[in-house]
Amino acid sequence: AVYGFCTMLRKLMREFRNASLVACFDHSSDTFRKALYPAYKGNRKETPEDLIPQFSLIRDATEAFGVPRVEAPSFEADDVIASLAARAVEGGANVT
C-alpha cells in the first residue's frame, strides 16, 4: 500500500506541478454519521491486519513529499475534501 500510494502521489505531483495539493485522511475516531446511525458501514469488512501499520507510514510519506495533510476528528476524508473544495471554489480556484 505504501509503495502504491507513493507512486501515485509522485505521478500526481508531476502531472499537476503548478496545482495546490492536499492529502486528506480518515481520522481514527468514529464519525458523526456513526453517532447518528450506529449501523453505518456495518456491512464493511474489517481492515486487513497487514494494512493497519501502513497507515502511519503513508502519513509519514505524505509529509516527506511536502504535501499538507488534513484529518478532522468525527469526519471522514470525503467530508474534508468536500469542505476544502467548496472553500477553494468560493475563493475562485479551479477545482478538479
PDB file of C-alpha atoms in Angstrom:
ATOM      1  CA  ALA A   1       0.000   0.000   0.000  1.00  0.00           C
ATOM      2  CA  VAL A   2       2.806   2.431   0.856  1.00  0.00           C
ATOM      3  CA  TYR A   3       4.586   1.865  -2.454  1.00  0.00           C
ATOM      4  CA  GLY A   4       1.351   2.276  -4.435  1.00  0.00           C
ATOM      5  CA  PHE A   5       0.463   5.452  -2.554  1.00  0.00           C
ATOM      6  CA  CYS A   6       3.914   6.982  -3.073  1.00  0.00           C
ATOM      7  CA  THR A   7       3.933   6.050  -6.748  1.00  0.00           C
ATOM      8  CA  MET A   8       0.542   7.648  -7.309  1.00  0.00           C
ATOM      9  CA  LEU A   9       1.453  10.730  -5.271  1.00  0.00           C
ATOM     10  CA  ARG A  10       4.630  11.267  -7.327  1.00  0.00           C
ATOM     11  CA  LYS A  11       2.609  10.899 -10.528  1.00  0.00           C
ATOM     12  CA  LEU A  12       0.043  13.461  -9.356  1.00  0.00           C
ATOM     13  CA  MET A  13       2.764  15.873  -8.285  1.00  0.00           C
ATOM     14  CA  ARG A  14       4.365  15.663 -11.745  1.00  0.00           C
ATOM     15  CA  GLU A  15       1.085  15.843 -13.622  1.00  0.00           C
ATOM     16  CA  PHE A  16      -0.301  18.766 -11.626  1.00  0.00           C
ATOM     17  CA  ARG A  17       3.005  20.509 -10.956  1.00  0.00           C
ATOM     18  CA  ASN A  18       1.555  24.003 -10.536  1.00  0.00           C
ATOM     19  CA  ALA A  19      -1.582  22.978  -8.673  1.00  0.00           C
ATOM     20  CA  SER A  20      -2.311  23.041  -4.973  1.00  0.00           C
ATOM     21  CA  LEU A  21      -2.370  19.580  -3.472  1.00  0.00           C
ATOM     22  CA  VAL A  22      -3.515  18.306  -0.095  1.00  0.00           C
ATOM     23  CA  ALA A  23      -3.893  14.780   1.265  1.00  0.00           C
ATOM     24  CA  CYS A  24      -6.989  14.053   3.330  1.00  0.00           C
ATOM     25  CA  PHE A  25      -7.222  11.048   5.610  1.00  0.00           C
ATOM     26  CA  ASP A  26      -9.946   9.480   7.703  1.00  0.00           C
ATOM     27  CA  HIS A  27      -9.418  10.117  11.392  1.00  0.00           C
ATOM     28  CA  SER A  28      -9.246   7.093  13.663  1.00  0.00           C
ATOM     29  CA  SER A  29     -12.223   8.244  15.758  1.00  0.00           C
ATOM     30  CA  ASP A  30     -15.843   7.384  14.991  1.00  0.00           C
ATOM     31  CA  THR A  31     -17.645   9.827  12.736  1.00  0.00           C
ATOM     32  CA  PHE A  32     -20.763  11.862  13.370  1.00  0.00           C
ATOM     33  CA  ARG A  33     -22.583   9.501  10.970  1.00  0.00           C
ATOM     34  CA  LYS A  34     -21.801   6.556  13.243  1.00  0.00           C
ATOM     35  CA  ALA A  35     -23.272   8.523  16.165  1.00  0.00           C
ATOM     36  CA  LEU A  36     -26.425   9.254  14.149  1.00  0.00           C
ATOM     37  CA  TYR A  37     -26.715   5.746  12.729  1.00  0.00           C
ATOM     38  CA  PRO A  38     -24.829   3.056  14.688  1.00  0.00           C
ATOM     39  CA  ALA A  39     -25.090   0.565  11.797  1.00  0.00           C
ATOM     40  CA  TYR A  40     -23.245   2.947   9.442  1.00  0.00           C
ATOM     41  CA  LYS A  41     -20.805   0.879   7.377  1.00  0.00           C
ATOM     42  CA  GLY A  42     -21.952  -2.167   9.311  1.00  0.00           C
ATOM     43  CA  ASN A  43     -21.561  -4.409   6.266  1.00  0.00           C
ATOM     44  CA  ARG A  44     -17.994  -3.320   5.590  1.00  0.00           C
ATOM     45  CA  LYS A  45     -15.269  -5.908   6.124  1.00  0.00           C
ATOM     46  CA  GLU A  46     -12.632  -5.336   8.788  1.00  0.00           C
ATOM     47  CA  THR A  47      -9.419  -3.677   7.656  1.00  0.00           C
ATOM     48  CA  PRO A  48      -6.796  -6.329   6.827  1.00  0.00           C
ATOM     49  CA  GLU A  49      -4.265  -6.619   9.662  1.00  0.00           C
ATOM     50  CA  ASP A  50      -1.260  -6.149   7.359  1.00  0.00           C
ATOM     51  CA  LEU A  51      -2.676  -2.841   6.098  1.00  0.00           C
ATOM     52  CA  ILE A  52      -3.121  -1.192   9.503  1.00  0.00           C
ATOM     53  CA  PRO A  53       0.590  -0.462  10.228  1.00  0.00           C
ATOM     54  CA  GLN A  54       0.953   1.030   6.757  1.00  0.00           C
ATOM     55  CA  PHE A  55      -1.410   3.919   7.507  1.00  0.00           C
ATOM     56  CA  SER A  56       1.149   5.742   9.650  1.00  0.00           C
ATOM     57  CA  LEU A  57       3.842   5.122   7.016  1.00  0.00           C
ATOM     58  CA  ILE A  58       1.603   6.646   4.354  1.00  0.00           C
ATOM     59  CA  ARG A  59       1.052   9.688   6.552  1.00  0.00           C
ATOM     60  CA  ASP A  60       4.834   9.954   7.049  1.00  0.00           C
ATOM     61  CA  ALA A  61       5.389   9.651   3.286  1.00  0.00           C
ATOM     62  CA  THR A  62       2.900  12.448   2.654  1.00  0.00           C
ATOM     63  CA  GLU A  63       4.891  14.679   4.974  1.00  0.00           C
ATOM     64  CA  ALA A  64       8.175  13.623   3.347  1.00  0.00           C
ATOM     65  CA  PHE A  65       6.800  14.660  -0.053  1.00  0.00           C
ATOM     66  CA  GLY A  66       5.903  18.058   1.429  1.00  0.00           C
ATOM     67  CA  VAL A  67       2.179  17.607   0.865  1.00  0.00           C
ATOM     68  CA  PRO A  68      -0.097  19.109   3.517  1.00  0.00           C
ATOM     69  CA  ARG A  69      -2.148  16.510   5.373  1.00  0.00           C
ATOM     70  CA  VAL A  70      -5.613  17.109   6.794  1.00  0.00           C
ATOM     71  CA  GLU A  71      -7.592  14.923   9.198  1.00  0.00           C
ATOM     72  CA  ALA A  72     -10.566  16.004  11.250  1.00  0.00           C
ATOM     73  CA  PRO A  73     -11.943  14.120  14.266  1.00  0.00           C
ATOM     74  CA  SER A  74     -15.531  12.935  13.710  1.00  0.00           C
ATOM     75  CA  PHE A  75     -15.301  13.449   9.939  1.00  0.00           C
ATOM     76  CA  GLU A  76     -14.330  11.195   7.055  1.00  0.00           C
ATOM     77  CA  ALA A  77     -11.788  12.243   4.476  1.00  0.00           C
ATOM     78  CA  ASP A  78     -14.637  12.642   1.951  1.00  0.00           C
ATOM     79  CA  ASP A  79     -16.205  15.300   4.175  1.00  0.00           C
ATOM     80  CA  VAL A  80     -12.898  17.152   4.488  1.00  0.00           C
ATOM     81  CA  ILE A  81     -12.304  17.005   0.718  1.00  0.00           C
ATOM     82  CA  ALA A  82     -15.775  18.390   0.004  1.00  0.00           C
ATOM     83  CA  SER A  83     -15.298  21.225   2.509  1.00  0.00           C
ATOM     84  CA  LEU A  84     -11.876  22.168   1.160  1.00  0.00           C
ATOM     85  CA  ALA A  85     -13.099  22.015  -2.448  1.00  0.00           C
ATOM     86  CA  ALA A  86     -16.118  24.203  -1.683  1.00  0.00           C
ATOM     87  CA  ARG A  87     -13.926  26.797   0.044  1.00  0.00           C
ATOM     88  CA  ALA A  88     -11.475  26.773  -2.849  1.00  0.00           C
ATOM     89  CA  VAL A  89     -14.261  27.308  -5.388  1.00  0.00           C
ATOM     90  CA  GLU A  90     -15.663  30.155  -3.266  1.00  0.00           C
ATOM     91  CA  GLY A  91     -12.180  31.675  -3.360  1.00  0.00           C
ATOM     92  CA  GLY A  92     -12.106  31.491  -7.167  1.00  0.00           C
ATOM     93  CA  ALA A  93      -9.944  28.374  -7.559  1.00  0.00           C
ATOM     94  CA  ASN A  94     -10.410  25.872 -10.366  1.00  0.00           C
ATOM     95  CA  VAL A  95     -11.117  22.593  -8.591  1.00  0.00           C
ATOM     96  CA  THR A  96     -10.939  19.226 -10.330  1.00  0.00           C
TER      97      THR A  96
END
